[in-house]
XYZ file of C-alpha atoms in Angstrom:
492
model
C -0.461 0.533 -0.182
C 2.699 2.015 0.727
C 5.302 1.099 -2.605
C 6.563 3.935 -4.532
C 6.667 4.081 -8.099
C 9.935 5.922 -8.804
C 10.534 9.317 -10.815
C 12.000 7.157 -13.396
C 9.467 4.956 -14.516
C 6.418 7.498 -14.087
C 9.005 8.973 -16.947
C 9.185 6.060 -19.065
C 5.277 5.239 -19.076
C 5.218 8.638 -20.631
C 7.636 7.105 -23.438
C 5.016 3.779 -24.625
C 3.875 5.278 -28.189
C 0.629 3.823 -27.179
C -0.288 5.835 -23.314
C 1.743 8.677 -24.483
C 0.339 12.167 -24.661
C 1.133 14.887 -27.609
C 4.162 17.095 -26.754
C 2.620 20.822 -27.479
C 2.361 22.998 -24.982
C 4.781 26.404 -24.255
C 4.894 28.692 -20.721
C 2.473 31.117 -22.853
C -0.312 27.845 -23.169
C 0.131 27.064 -19.743
C 0.224 30.455 -18.246
C -3.368 31.149 -19.809
C -4.603 27.528 -19.022
C -4.156 29.139 -15.492
C -5.504 32.585 -15.859
C -8.544 30.894 -18.386
C -9.573 28.474 -15.101
C -8.389 30.769 -12.121
C -10.840 33.571 -13.016
C -14.025 32.622 -13.702
C -17.299 32.993 -10.950
C -15.251 33.461 -7.598
C -14.203 37.197 -8.707
C -18.094 37.879 -11.016
C -19.466 36.687 -7.827
C -17.640 36.310 -4.901
C -16.677 39.695 -4.108
C -19.886 41.043 -3.488
C -21.188 38.641 -0.646
C -17.598 38.677 1.093
C -17.494 42.415 1.499
C -21.432 43.284 2.208
C -20.933 40.435 4.826
C -17.852 39.301 5.978
C -14.913 41.657 5.138
C -16.190 45.234 3.922
C -13.526 47.002 1.991
C -10.956 44.553 3.649
C -12.222 42.129 0.926
C -8.650 43.114 -0.708
C -6.889 41.679 1.956
C -8.624 38.906 1.837
C -7.929 38.108 -1.708
C -4.094 38.854 -0.615
C -4.343 36.170 2.933
C -5.486 33.266 -0.307
C -3.721 34.454 -2.834
C -0.509 34.012 -0.360
C -2.243 30.715 1.126
C -2.224 29.164 -2.528
C 1.160 30.840 -3.149
C 3.085 28.484 -1.200
C 1.334 25.172 -2.241
C 1.516 27.337 -5.613
C 5.680 26.745 -4.942
C 5.560 22.945 -3.778
C 3.567 22.091 -7.116
C 6.315 24.085 -9.608
C 9.039 21.968 -7.960
C 6.594 18.456 -8.286
C 5.645 19.319 -12.078
C 9.128 20.267 -13.516
C 11.410 16.921 -11.477
C 8.303 14.826 -12.980
C 6.693 15.953 -15.544
C 4.036 13.032 -15.814
C 0.095 13.776 -16.122
C -1.662 13.517 -13.069
C -0.528 16.867 -11.322
C -0.328 15.771 -7.441
C -1.584 11.658 -8.028
C 1.693 11.646 -9.577
C 3.653 13.513 -7.175
C 2.783 11.200 -4.247
C 2.841 8.326 -5.593
C 6.104 9.276 -6.176
C 6.419 10.432 -2.728
C 3.883 9.145 -0.408
C 3.418 5.432 -2.198
C 0.865 4.099 -3.590
C -2.067 4.684 -1.496
C -2.479 8.138 -0.831
C -1.586 8.477 -4.323
C -5.355 6.303 -5.237
C -6.489 8.788 -2.466
C -5.393 12.219 -3.717
C -6.302 10.456 -6.908
C -9.781 8.905 -5.918
C -10.283 13.214 -4.287
C -9.556 14.996 -7.776
C -11.595 13.211 -9.551
C -14.228 14.946 -6.890
C -12.575 17.952 -7.307
C -12.622 18.483 -10.848
C -15.934 16.539 -11.498
C -18.127 18.654 -9.340
C -16.019 22.065 -10.284
C -16.741 21.503 -13.632
C -20.485 21.139 -13.521
C -20.778 23.425 -11.386
C -19.362 26.477 -13.255
C -21.477 24.354 -16.537
C -24.578 25.739 -14.933
C -23.681 28.870 -13.498
C -22.079 29.462 -17.568
C -25.490 28.597 -17.716
C -27.604 31.181 -15.597
C -25.966 33.855 -17.074
C -26.466 32.766 -20.711
C -30.118 32.428 -19.623
C -30.002 36.304 -18.509
C -28.538 37.262 -21.799
C -31.020 35.345 -23.749
C -33.959 36.698 -21.352
C -31.906 40.969 -22.168
C -32.651 39.623 -25.820
C -36.606 38.942 -25.845
C -35.474 34.920 -26.527
C -36.602 31.898 -23.885
C -36.199 28.332 -23.314
C -38.436 26.043 -22.996
C -40.180 25.457 -19.863
C -38.182 22.480 -18.497
C -35.113 23.117 -20.503
C -33.650 25.444 -17.954
C -32.360 23.308 -15.041
C -34.096 21.430 -12.312
C -36.997 22.950 -10.619
C -37.393 22.997 -7.173
C -40.756 22.828 -7.155
C -41.018 20.497 -8.930
C -37.765 19.083 -8.216
C -37.464 18.044 -12.519
C -35.912 19.669 -15.092
C -33.311 20.152 -17.639
C -30.614 21.851 -17.976
C -30.115 21.948 -21.599
C -27.086 24.866 -21.776
C -24.875 23.009 -19.484
C -25.697 19.649 -20.843
C -24.707 21.128 -24.414
C -21.149 22.964 -23.038
C -20.487 20.077 -21.660
C -20.281 18.063 -24.772
C -18.287 20.297 -26.683
C -15.797 21.188 -24.868
C -15.296 17.573 -24.325
C -15.518 17.550 -28.543
C -12.788 20.226 -28.555
C -10.200 18.424 -25.834
C -10.318 14.957 -27.694
C -9.327 16.831 -30.797
C -5.753 18.420 -29.416
C -4.536 20.334 -26.603
C -2.977 23.348 -29.379
C -7.029 23.484 -30.274
C -7.379 23.665 -26.529
C -4.701 26.341 -26.169
C -5.553 28.801 -29.387
C -10.142 28.173 -27.678
C -8.219 28.993 -24.307
C -6.237 31.561 -25.740
C -8.951 33.886 -27.305
C -11.858 32.980 -24.485
C -9.021 34.325 -21.979
C -8.498 37.612 -23.890
C -12.034 38.285 -23.754
C -12.150 37.613 -19.960
C -9.028 39.725 -18.682
C -9.835 42.616 -21.201
C -13.595 42.587 -19.536
C -11.860 42.678 -16.288
C -9.321 45.035 -17.130
C -12.472 47.440 -17.770
C -13.768 47.228 -14.725
C -10.419 48.253 -12.639
C -10.332 51.138 -15.493
C -13.948 52.299 -16.270
C -14.492 51.911 -12.299
C -11.953 53.675 -11.119
C -13.453 56.383 -12.509
C -16.473 56.190 -10.801
C -14.456 55.518 -6.964
C -15.337 57.495 -3.977
C -13.193 57.408 -1.490
C -16.052 58.210 1.360
C -17.326 54.234 0.494
C -13.672 53.201 1.827
C -14.484 54.636 5.331
C -14.214 52.362 7.271
C -12.113 50.193 5.686
C -12.486 47.237 8.367
C -15.640 47.192 9.651
C -16.481 46.143 13.783
C -15.999 42.662 14.226
C -19.523 41.531 14.703
C -20.073 37.227 16.037
C -20.894 35.401 12.866
C -24.522 33.220 12.785
C -22.243 30.059 11.616
C -25.416 27.885 12.655
C -25.235 24.638 14.468
C -23.859 20.962 15.088
C -23.323 20.103 11.066
C -23.478 23.543 9.083
C -21.502 24.672 11.801
C -17.091 25.016 11.269
C -15.203 22.597 12.105
C -12.815 25.479 14.019
C -16.261 25.775 15.922
C -16.911 22.351 16.932
C -13.799 21.736 17.644
C -12.219 24.849 19.525
C -14.861 26.531 20.273
C -13.784 28.859 17.725
C -16.345 31.220 16.251
C -15.523 32.828 13.369
C -16.153 36.685 13.111
C -17.908 39.010 10.212
C -15.257 41.877 9.573
C -12.762 43.453 12.062
C -9.051 41.257 11.608
C -10.297 38.130 11.803
C -12.977 38.851 9.517
C -10.667 39.101 6.573
C -8.840 35.799 7.599
C -12.495 34.602 7.915
C -13.276 36.154 4.005
C -10.208 34.273 2.520
C -11.329 30.589 3.412
C -14.379 31.954 1.119
C -12.883 33.891 -1.764
C -10.585 30.752 -2.110
C -12.454 29.779 -4.276
C -12.021 31.973 -6.921
C -7.991 30.372 -6.786
C -9.237 28.024 -7.792
C -7.513 26.450 -10.365
C -3.833 26.847 -10.513
C -3.147 23.243 -9.304
C -4.910 21.905 -12.812
C -2.164 23.709 -14.613
C 0.117 20.976 -13.604
C -1.884 18.286 -14.351
C -0.802 18.979 -18.235
C 3.186 18.915 -17.430
C 3.025 15.666 -19.479
C 1.708 17.706 -22.397
C 4.562 20.430 -22.164
C 7.860 21.057 -24.154
C 9.533 21.815 -21.776
C 8.599 21.544 -18.724
C 11.264 21.890 -16.425
C 11.222 25.467 -17.415
C 8.270 26.210 -18.336
C 6.108 24.215 -15.457
C 7.087 26.898 -12.569
C 5.948 29.246 -14.742
C 2.690 28.880 -15.955
C 1.935 28.019 -11.639
C 3.775 30.960 -10.664
C 3.046 33.411 -13.506
C -0.816 32.905 -13.284
C -1.685 32.585 -9.951
C 0.425 35.968 -9.711
C -1.458 37.543 -12.467
C -5.142 36.492 -10.746
C -3.523 37.910 -7.710
C -2.973 41.710 -8.908
C -6.594 41.261 -10.307
C -8.691 39.884 -8.061
C -7.159 42.489 -5.742
C -7.408 45.875 -8.227
C -10.897 44.644 -8.807
C -11.966 44.475 -5.126
C -10.501 47.934 -4.202
C -12.325 49.020 -7.682
C -15.348 47.987 -6.223
C -15.802 48.472 -2.552
C -15.013 52.763 -4.151
C -17.838 52.688 -6.526
C -20.690 51.705 -4.105
C -20.474 51.354 -0.371
C -20.065 47.522 0.839
C -22.945 47.405 2.521
C -24.945 48.062 -0.798
C -23.330 45.772 -2.911
C -25.228 43.319 -4.858
C -24.570 39.200 -3.707
C -25.335 37.806 -7.244
C -23.899 40.405 -10.087
C -21.598 42.761 -7.787
C -19.804 43.567 -11.046
C -22.377 44.549 -12.991
C -25.008 46.099 -10.702
C -22.105 48.531 -8.773
C -22.347 49.885 -12.301
C -25.745 50.254 -12.693
C -25.666 51.904 -9.366
C -23.547 54.453 -11.246
C -25.067 55.145 -13.619
C -23.538 53.434 -16.500
C -25.217 50.479 -17.691
C -23.092 49.779 -20.656
C -20.643 48.071 -18.621
C -22.854 45.969 -16.755
C -23.806 44.150 -19.674
C -20.595 43.991 -20.724
C -19.160 42.409 -17.449
C -22.590 40.181 -17.889
C -21.313 39.066 -21.197
C -17.478 38.568 -20.158
C -18.480 36.747 -17.436
C -20.430 33.814 -19.219
C -17.880 33.492 -22.190
C -15.569 33.603 -19.430
C -16.800 30.746 -17.976
C -16.462 28.233 -20.830
C -12.833 27.895 -20.601
C -13.246 27.119 -16.527
C -14.992 24.196 -18.163
C -12.562 23.214 -20.866
C -9.670 23.308 -17.832
C -11.031 21.157 -15.205
C -12.481 18.852 -17.652
C -9.036 18.642 -19.245
C -7.939 18.289 -15.351
C -9.421 15.375 -14.374
C -9.369 13.489 -17.882
C -5.541 13.203 -16.971
C -6.172 12.364 -13.374
C -7.841 8.681 -14.852
C -5.550 8.651 -17.561
C -2.816 8.418 -15.082
C -4.720 5.785 -12.559
C -5.362 4.141 -15.001
C -1.953 3.809 -16.632
C -0.879 2.320 -13.811
C -3.642 0.061 -13.177
C -5.306 1.105 -10.444
C -8.256 1.984 -13.255
C -8.866 -0.124 -15.921
C -6.198 0.009 -19.208
C -8.466 0.517 -21.380
C -9.058 4.387 -20.837
C -4.748 4.889 -20.804
C -5.348 4.479 -24.504
C -4.307 7.845 -26.962
C -5.990 8.459 -29.398
C -3.489 7.498 -32.753
C -4.001 10.799 -35.151
C -4.167 13.764 -31.990
C -1.927 11.713 -28.498
C -4.886 12.375 -26.549
C -6.743 10.447 -23.766
C -9.415 10.035 -25.989
C -11.582 7.256 -24.080
C -11.918 8.608 -20.135
C -12.547 12.320 -21.977
C -15.507 10.769 -23.797
C -16.401 8.800 -20.708
C -15.564 11.801 -18.380
C -17.142 14.237 -20.786
C -20.891 12.290 -21.221
C -21.340 11.542 -16.651
C -20.714 14.834 -16.529
C -22.876 16.980 -18.804
C -26.006 14.884 -17.790
C -25.079 16.353 -13.873
C -24.865 19.165 -14.939
C -28.044 18.829 -16.890
C -30.527 17.415 -14.186
C -28.729 17.925 -10.295
C -28.843 21.613 -8.965
C -25.735 21.083 -6.735
C -25.427 24.870 -5.038
C -24.815 22.439 -1.729
C -21.894 20.656 -2.887
C -19.529 23.289 -4.186
C -17.731 23.481 -0.949
C -16.923 19.914 -1.922
C -14.647 21.161 -5.013
C -13.012 23.478 -1.768
C -12.241 20.565 0.572
C -10.813 18.480 -2.143
C -8.490 21.141 -3.219
C -7.001 22.038 0.258
C -6.587 18.134 0.700
C -4.546 18.331 -2.095
C -2.220 21.272 -1.146
C -1.494 19.167 2.082
C -0.354 16.060 0.314
C 1.740 17.801 -1.969
C 3.796 19.964 0.448
C 3.603 17.503 2.433
C 5.291 15.606 -0.674
C 8.407 17.726 -1.329
C 9.668 17.468 2.485
C 9.598 13.682 1.812
C 11.259 13.566 -1.545
C 13.947 16.026 -0.186
C 14.679 13.399 2.131
C 14.404 10.052 0.737
C 15.907 11.970 -2.971
C 18.151 14.300 -2.697
C 20.166 12.514 -5.758
C 16.911 14.367 -8.237
C 17.225 17.158 -10.163
C 15.245 19.488 -9.762
C 14.666 22.205 -11.904
C 13.233 23.939 -10.093
C 13.215 23.954 -5.767
C 11.398 24.969 -3.167
C 13.114 27.606 -0.220
C 13.131 27.371 2.620
C 12.128 23.362 2.620
C 10.480 22.029 4.839
C 9.579 25.534 6.804
C 8.130 26.747 3.125
C 6.130 23.393 2.921
C 4.980 23.298 6.783
C 3.392 26.251 5.921
C 1.737 25.863 3.208
C -0.298 22.803 4.942
C -0.650 25.174 8.129
C -3.005 27.235 5.636
C -4.534 25.213 3.833
C -5.617 22.553 7.138
C -7.102 26.183 8.499
C -9.180 27.088 5.212
C -10.364 23.442 5.539
C -11.497 23.630 9.315
C -13.638 26.808 8.314
C -15.976 24.748 5.779
C -18.908 23.622 7.467
C -18.286 20.192 8.684
C -21.373 18.990 6.686
C -18.272 19.219 4.016
C -16.391 16.822 6.185
C -18.915 14.763 5.910
C -19.806 14.629 2.238
C -15.997 14.298 1.531
C -15.455 11.524 4.326
C -18.020 9.251 2.510
C -16.758 10.293 -1.106
C -13.223 8.828 0.436
C -14.362 5.497 2.369
C -16.076 4.925 -0.936
C -12.248 5.414 -2.599
C -10.510 3.046 -0.250
C -13.221 0.434 -0.959
C -12.590 0.720 -4.790
C -9.434 0.630 -4.248
C -9.360 -2.177 -2.128
C -11.413 -4.405 -4.466
C -10.339 -3.156 -7.566
C -6.445 -0.566 -8.077
C -4.340 -2.713 -5.274
C -4.707 -6.180 -7.005
C -4.570 -4.550 -10.502
C -1.561 -1.883 -9.749
C 1.078 -2.618 -12.426
C 3.816 -1.439 -9.471
C 2.375 -4.145 -7.149
C 1.926 -6.949 -9.619
C 5.507 -6.447 -10.489
C 7.085 -6.583 -7.369
C 7.621 -2.680 -5.711
C 9.724 0.047 -6.985
C 12.551 -2.450 -7.498
C 11.162 -4.866 -10.059
C 9.056 -2.089 -11.981
């Protein structure tokens, strides 16, 4: 269960013609992928909710805190991705450092994270598009606009079709995916820059007072609704005040989810040792700067207590008498969410592919397309499944599972850096995490703190999914593992 797969063998596996992915990505492609998946629902929605309910104008500092937590994890990811340029991200890193059982656990976790993330964003994209259609006087037939809470049935046709379309694009090749992403990211970043530049002319500095509102006790609920930190330690998170900034950071963390997906494309990168650190750290830095700038502008345009929760950026422009910008922002949000869906789906298929190539899932799924060089079998399977989930399911309540799954991966990768430094000091590391083990330990602590601020119910659901994963591993994965059948790393 704790046998490790050597770095050398992981790299040799990528050279098998039938199971090899085509190398076509550059540092720019990776950075575009990172920006494409990070800038999404978080910046277009969470800014208003956090400012109004938790941090006030200090929301900018919450984005900084969340960005620092992600930055610590990103540095650890950069070392692994440049040292082990193999598909699978945290799954592959764990296999090389912490052993097969841990690798399976994190792979199973990532499958859930990316699947739910794709479905949640697809449903959000559908909502934006329906809103734009309504403005144009168009409407979908009843029953095709998503699940109806009152009637308990419905089908989200737009979300379903979006996932299927993106599945086709991913099957046709990574370079096509990169080109589509580059165009959409350009539109999305342009919209964000419009918010920053145009909005800066409508700032009223009186709206920044007080910058950090007085702290008030947070109504965090009780029982399974309460954050884990409250149940375990009796600590009650606060709204506003200095500690409210850190509470807000655990919420806006969702806006940063995605940079780790860049690591799943390591095997398809031309020069991963050089380009993976640039893509991971570059995309995170760009997005953090944009997030902070947007939050400063929006809380300056409109007093935090009056911000909209559902569409804060667009509604802030409406409040200042500029509806044209509001429509532009809505369009940019709808367009931008397509890249978030596509890159999350890409990440999931690469993790699934890597687990299949190792025998922990059926090897049938690790065969690449003879022409396109993509893992077309898992892409088609997972694309169809997620399209159905997005079409039939209202899964807002499950969105927090994406957060906890990502943070769990951060913890494992940081620990893996420490372990691999001790077990394989001889490895050539094109990028080295500084201050080991201090920096990885800080990364673990930051991730655990954010996890503890999530509801206990989220922990329960996550535990059930992971327990199911252990059953699958012991029933199938352990017996079919290529590493296990070969007798361990020495004989692999």
